[in-house]
């Protein structure tokens, strides 16, 4: 597992300060849920629960999209663990609060991650949708 400061160059970075684990997804262009992002989120959840000095995690992302769903570059290939369902289950099971800070859009699996958090906060104008389930019917925050 990368150290408590995250690992430079990985699409999921984290920093600890004042009891808060700040987790940032930085995976342009849409912060897609690639294998590396899923692994990073699992590591962050483990770090949160295993570090006594941490009291909560805030999950955020860079760019204009919180998480834009699955990484289409992985379509047609082998399903790599952890699957999104395991990531969401792990976030839900965290013994300390997980807060998703939404900006831009949370689409598909990105909305699933947001819903797995214990608390969601949204910047004005955030759009959320399950585009694969509904013909782009969306809600506006």
PDB file of C-alpha atoms in Angstrom:
ATOM      1  CA  UNK A   1       0.000   0.000   0.000  1.00  0.00           C
ATOM      2  CA  UNK A   2       1.352   3.472  -0.778  1.00  0.00           C
ATOM      3  CA  UNK A   3       2.320   5.527   2.240  1.00  0.00           C
ATOM      4  CA  UNK A   4       0.102   7.977   4.085  1.00  0.00           C
ATOM      5  CA  UNK A   5       0.975  10.807   1.711  1.00  0.00           C
ATOM      6  CA  UNK A   6      -0.218   8.859  -1.332  1.00  0.00           C
ATOM      7  CA  UNK A   7       2.116   7.920  -4.141  1.00  0.00           C
ATOM      8  CA  UNK A   8       3.137  10.494  -6.714  1.00  0.00           C
ATOM      9  CA  UNK A   9       1.836   9.774 -10.178  1.00  0.00           C
ATOM     10  CA  UNK A  10      -1.038   7.510  -9.113  1.00  0.00           C
ATOM     11  CA  UNK A  11      -4.598   8.564 -10.019  1.00  0.00           C
ATOM     12  CA  UNK A  12      -5.676   8.506  -6.359  1.00  0.00           C
ATOM     13  CA  UNK A  13      -3.703  10.706  -3.966  1.00  0.00           C
ATOM     14  CA  UNK A  14      -4.245  11.308  -0.287  1.00  0.00           C
ATOM     15  CA  UNK A  15      -2.991  13.501   2.486  1.00  0.00           C
ATOM     16  CA  UNK A  16      -3.639  13.458   6.229  1.00  0.00           C
ATOM     17  CA  UNK A  17      -4.083  16.560   8.350  1.00  0.00           C
ATOM     18  CA  UNK A  18      -5.938  17.274  11.587  1.00  0.00           C
ATOM     19  CA  UNK A  19      -7.593  13.853  11.675  1.00  0.00           C
ATOM     20  CA  UNK A  20      -8.897  14.125   8.122  1.00  0.00           C
ATOM     21  CA  UNK A  21      -7.888  11.889   5.224  1.00  0.00           C
ATOM     22  CA  UNK A  22      -8.312  13.940   2.040  1.00  0.00           C
ATOM     23  CA  UNK A  23      -8.517  11.624  -0.964  1.00  0.00           C
ATOM     24  CA  UNK A  24      -8.284  13.152  -4.432  1.00  0.00           C
ATOM     25  CA  UNK A  25      -9.002  11.369  -7.699  1.00  0.00           C
ATOM     26  CA  UNK A  26      -6.908  12.862 -10.499  1.00  0.00           C
ATOM     27  CA  UNK A  27      -7.468  10.715 -13.572  1.00  0.00           C
ATOM     28  CA  UNK A  28      -8.153  12.964 -16.588  1.00  0.00           C
ATOM     29  CA  UNK A  29     -10.140  13.558 -18.587  1.00  0.00           C
ATOM     30  CA  UNK A  30     -13.223  12.401 -16.613  1.00  0.00           C
ATOM     31  CA  UNK A  31     -11.805  10.675 -13.515  1.00  0.00           C
ATOM     32  CA  UNK A  32     -13.012   7.318 -14.827  1.00  0.00           C
ATOM     33  CA  UNK A  33     -13.109   4.355 -12.457  1.00  0.00           C
ATOM     34  CA  UNK A  34     -10.096   2.550 -13.865  1.00  0.00           C
ATOM     35  CA  UNK A  35      -8.504  -0.394 -12.105  1.00  0.00           C
ATOM     36  CA  UNK A  36      -5.903   1.940 -10.572  1.00  0.00           C
ATOM     37  CA  UNK A  37      -8.627   4.262  -9.246  1.00  0.00           C
ATOM     38  CA  UNK A  38     -10.558   1.361  -7.724  1.00  0.00           C
ATOM     39  CA  UNK A  39      -7.384   0.031  -6.068  1.00  0.00           C
ATOM     40  CA  UNK A  40      -6.581   3.512  -4.746  1.00  0.00           C
ATOM     41  CA  UNK A  41     -10.039   3.913  -3.240  1.00  0.00           C
ATOM     42  CA  UNK A  42      -9.754   0.525  -1.521  1.00  0.00           C
ATOM     43  CA  UNK A  43      -6.347   1.495  -0.081  1.00  0.00           C
ATOM     44  CA  UNK A  44      -7.755   4.801   1.160  1.00  0.00           C
ATOM     45  CA  UNK A  45     -10.629   3.032   2.937  1.00  0.00           C
ATOM     46  CA  UNK A  46      -8.174   0.637   4.578  1.00  0.00           C
ATOM     47  CA  UNK A  47      -5.943   3.530   5.620  1.00  0.00           C
ATOM     48  CA  UNK A  48      -8.904   5.368   7.143  1.00  0.00           C
ATOM     49  CA  UNK A  49      -9.990   2.419   9.252  1.00  0.00           C
ATOM     50  CA  UNK A  50      -6.495   1.331  10.279  1.00  0.00           C
ATOM     51  CA  UNK A  51      -5.161   4.724  11.367  1.00  0.00           C
ATOM     52  CA  UNK A  52      -6.246   5.729  14.856  1.00  0.00           C
ATOM     53  CA  UNK A  53      -5.429   9.412  14.316  1.00  0.00           C
ATOM     54  CA  UNK A  54      -7.868   9.649  11.389  1.00  0.00           C
ATOM     55  CA  UNK A  55     -11.487  10.543  12.130  1.00  0.00           C
ATOM     56  CA  UNK A  56     -13.025  10.969   8.659  1.00  0.00           C
ATOM     57  CA  UNK A  57     -12.313  10.887   4.930  1.00  0.00           C
ATOM     58  CA  UNK A  58     -13.301  13.406   2.304  1.00  0.00           C
ATOM     59  CA  UNK A  59     -13.385  12.086  -1.240  1.00  0.00           C
ATOM     60  CA  UNK A  60     -12.987  14.660  -4.011  1.00  0.00           C
ATOM     61  CA  UNK A  61     -11.601  14.910  -7.501  1.00  0.00           C
ATOM     62  CA  UNK A  62      -9.805  17.297  -9.791  1.00  0.00           C
ATOM     63  CA  UNK A  63     -11.250  18.710 -12.984  1.00  0.00           C
ATOM     64  CA  UNK A  64     -14.861  19.349 -13.862  1.00  0.00           C
ATOM     65  CA  UNK A  65     -16.189  15.830 -13.229  1.00  0.00           C
ATOM     66  CA  UNK A  66     -16.357  14.089  -9.848  1.00  0.00           C
ATOM     67  CA  UNK A  67     -16.251  10.627 -11.439  1.00  0.00           C
ATOM     68  CA  UNK A  68     -17.485  10.048 -14.981  1.00  0.00           C
ATOM     69  CA  UNK A  69     -18.243   6.336 -14.642  1.00  0.00           C
ATOM     70  CA  UNK A  70     -16.421   3.255 -15.864  1.00  0.00           C
ATOM     71  CA  UNK A  71     -13.178   3.470 -17.793  1.00  0.00           C
ATOM     72  CA  UNK A  72     -14.193   2.516 -21.332  1.00  0.00           C
ATOM     73  CA  UNK A  73     -10.586   1.552 -22.084  1.00  0.00           C
ATOM     74  CA  UNK A  74     -11.183  -1.503 -19.893  1.00  0.00           C
ATOM     75  CA  UNK A  75     -14.291  -2.659 -21.773  1.00  0.00           C
ATOM     76  CA  UNK A  76     -13.825  -6.033 -23.431  1.00  0.00           C
ATOM     77  CA  UNK A  77     -10.851  -6.923 -21.259  1.00  0.00           C
ATOM     78  CA  UNK A  78     -10.660  -9.098 -18.167  1.00  0.00           C
ATOM     79  CA  UNK A  79     -12.558  -7.908 -15.106  1.00  0.00           C
ATOM     80  CA  UNK A  80      -9.880  -6.762 -12.688  1.00  0.00           C
ATOM     81  CA  UNK A  81     -10.371  -6.878  -8.926  1.00  0.00           C
ATOM     82  CA  UNK A  82     -11.499  -4.965  -7.061  1.00  0.00           C
ATOM     83  CA  UNK A  83     -14.754  -4.568  -8.909  1.00  0.00           C
ATOM     84  CA  UNK A  84     -16.769  -1.408  -8.322  1.00  0.00           C
ATOM     85  CA  UNK A  85     -19.271  -3.281  -6.143  1.00  0.00           C
ATOM     86  CA  UNK A  86     -16.455  -4.265  -3.761  1.00  0.00           C
ATOM     87  CA  UNK A  87     -15.170  -0.681  -3.658  1.00  0.00           C
ATOM     88  CA  UNK A  88     -18.626   0.686  -2.851  1.00  0.00           C
ATOM     89  CA  UNK A  89     -19.195  -2.004  -0.217  1.00  0.00           C
ATOM     90  CA  UNK A  90     -15.843  -1.146   1.396  1.00  0.00           C
ATOM     91  CA  UNK A  91     -16.598   2.584   1.474  1.00  0.00           C
ATOM     92  CA  UNK A  92     -20.003   1.911   3.043  1.00  0.00           C
ATOM     93  CA  UNK A  93     -18.415  -0.341   5.664  1.00  0.00           C
ATOM     94  CA  UNK A  94     -15.840   2.219   6.806  1.00  0.00           C
ATOM     95  CA  UNK A  95     -16.057   2.647  10.569  1.00  0.00           C
ATOM     96  CA  UNK A  96     -15.442   6.390  10.231  1.00  0.00           C
ATOM     97  CA  UNK A  97     -17.397   8.933   8.151  1.00  0.00           C
ATOM     98  CA  UNK A  98     -16.746   9.100   4.416  1.00  0.00           C
ATOM     99  CA  UNK A  99     -17.818  12.352   2.746  1.00  0.00           C
ATOM    100  CA  UNK A 100     -18.097  12.680  -1.048  1.00  0.00           C
ATOM    101  CA  UNK A 101     -17.554  16.263  -2.262  1.00  0.00           C
ATOM    102  CA  UNK A 102     -19.232  16.441  -5.666  1.00  0.00           C
ATOM    103  CA  UNK A 103     -18.520  18.934  -8.409  1.00  0.00           C
ATOM    104  CA  UNK A 104     -19.451  18.934 -12.078  1.00  0.00           C
ATOM    105  CA  UNK A 105     -21.025  15.545 -12.670  1.00  0.00           C
ATOM    106  CA  UNK A 106     -21.205  12.179 -10.965  1.00  0.00           C
ATOM    107  CA  UNK A 107     -22.190   9.666 -13.618  1.00  0.00           C
ATOM    108  CA  UNK A 108     -22.868   5.941 -13.477  1.00  0.00           C
ATOM    109  CA  UNK A 109     -20.260   4.368 -11.232  1.00  0.00           C
ATOM    110  CA  UNK A 110     -19.315   7.841 -10.011  1.00  0.00           C
ATOM    111  CA  UNK A 111     -22.803   8.251  -8.613  1.00  0.00           C
ATOM    112  CA  UNK A 112     -22.526   4.774  -7.094  1.00  0.00           C
ATOM    113  CA  UNK A 113     -19.328   5.850  -5.287  1.00  0.00           C
ATOM    114  CA  UNK A 114     -21.049   9.029  -4.088  1.00  0.00           C
ATOM    115  CA  UNK A 115     -24.011   7.030  -2.787  1.00  0.00           C
ATOM    116  CA  UNK A 116     -21.645   4.624  -1.003  1.00  0.00           C
ATOM    117  CA  UNK A 117     -20.218   7.529   1.000  1.00  0.00           C
ATOM    118  CA  UNK A 118     -21.929   8.248   4.304  1.00  0.00           C
ATOM    119  CA  UNK A 119     -22.461  11.922   3.408  1.00  0.00           C
ATOM    120  CA  UNK A 120     -22.596  13.802   0.117  1.00  0.00           C
ATOM    121  CA  UNK A 121     -22.080  17.510  -0.408  1.00  0.00           C
ATOM    122  CA  UNK A 122     -22.543  19.082  -3.821  1.00  0.00           C
ATOM    123  CA  UNK A 123     -21.340  22.279  -5.399  1.00  0.00           C
ATOM    124  CA  UNK A 124     -24.024  24.325  -7.158  1.00  0.00           C
ATOM    125  CA  UNK A 125     -24.952  22.914 -10.548  1.00  0.00           C
ATOM    126  CA  UNK A 126     -23.794  19.340  -9.907  1.00  0.00           C
ATOM    127  CA  UNK A 127     -25.433  16.817 -12.215  1.00  0.00           C
ATOM    128  CA  UNK A 128     -25.914  13.182 -11.279  1.00  0.00           C
ATOM    129  CA  UNK A 129     -27.120  10.416 -13.564  1.00  0.00           C
ATOM    130  CA  UNK A 130     -27.192   6.720 -14.273  1.00  0.00           C
ATOM    131  CA  UNK A 131     -26.971   7.168 -18.063  1.00  0.00           C
ATOM    132  CA  UNK A 132     -26.733   3.438 -18.741  1.00  0.00           C
ATOM    133  CA  UNK A 133     -30.010   2.800 -16.893  1.00  0.00           C
ATOM    134  CA  UNK A 134     -32.066   5.741 -18.095  1.00  0.00           C
ATOM    135  CA  UNK A 135     -31.825   7.601 -21.360  1.00  0.00           C
ATOM    136  CA  UNK A 136     -29.850  10.425 -19.789  1.00  0.00           C
ATOM    137  CA  UNK A 137     -32.578  11.524 -17.448  1.00  0.00           C
ATOM    138  CA  UNK A 138     -30.699  13.423 -14.794  1.00  0.00           C
ATOM    139  CA  UNK A 139     -31.174  15.281 -11.578  1.00  0.00           C
ATOM    140  CA  UNK A 140     -29.730  18.686 -10.853  1.00  0.00           C
ATOM    141  CA  UNK A 141     -28.446  19.665  -7.392  1.00  0.00           C
TER     142      UNK A 141
END
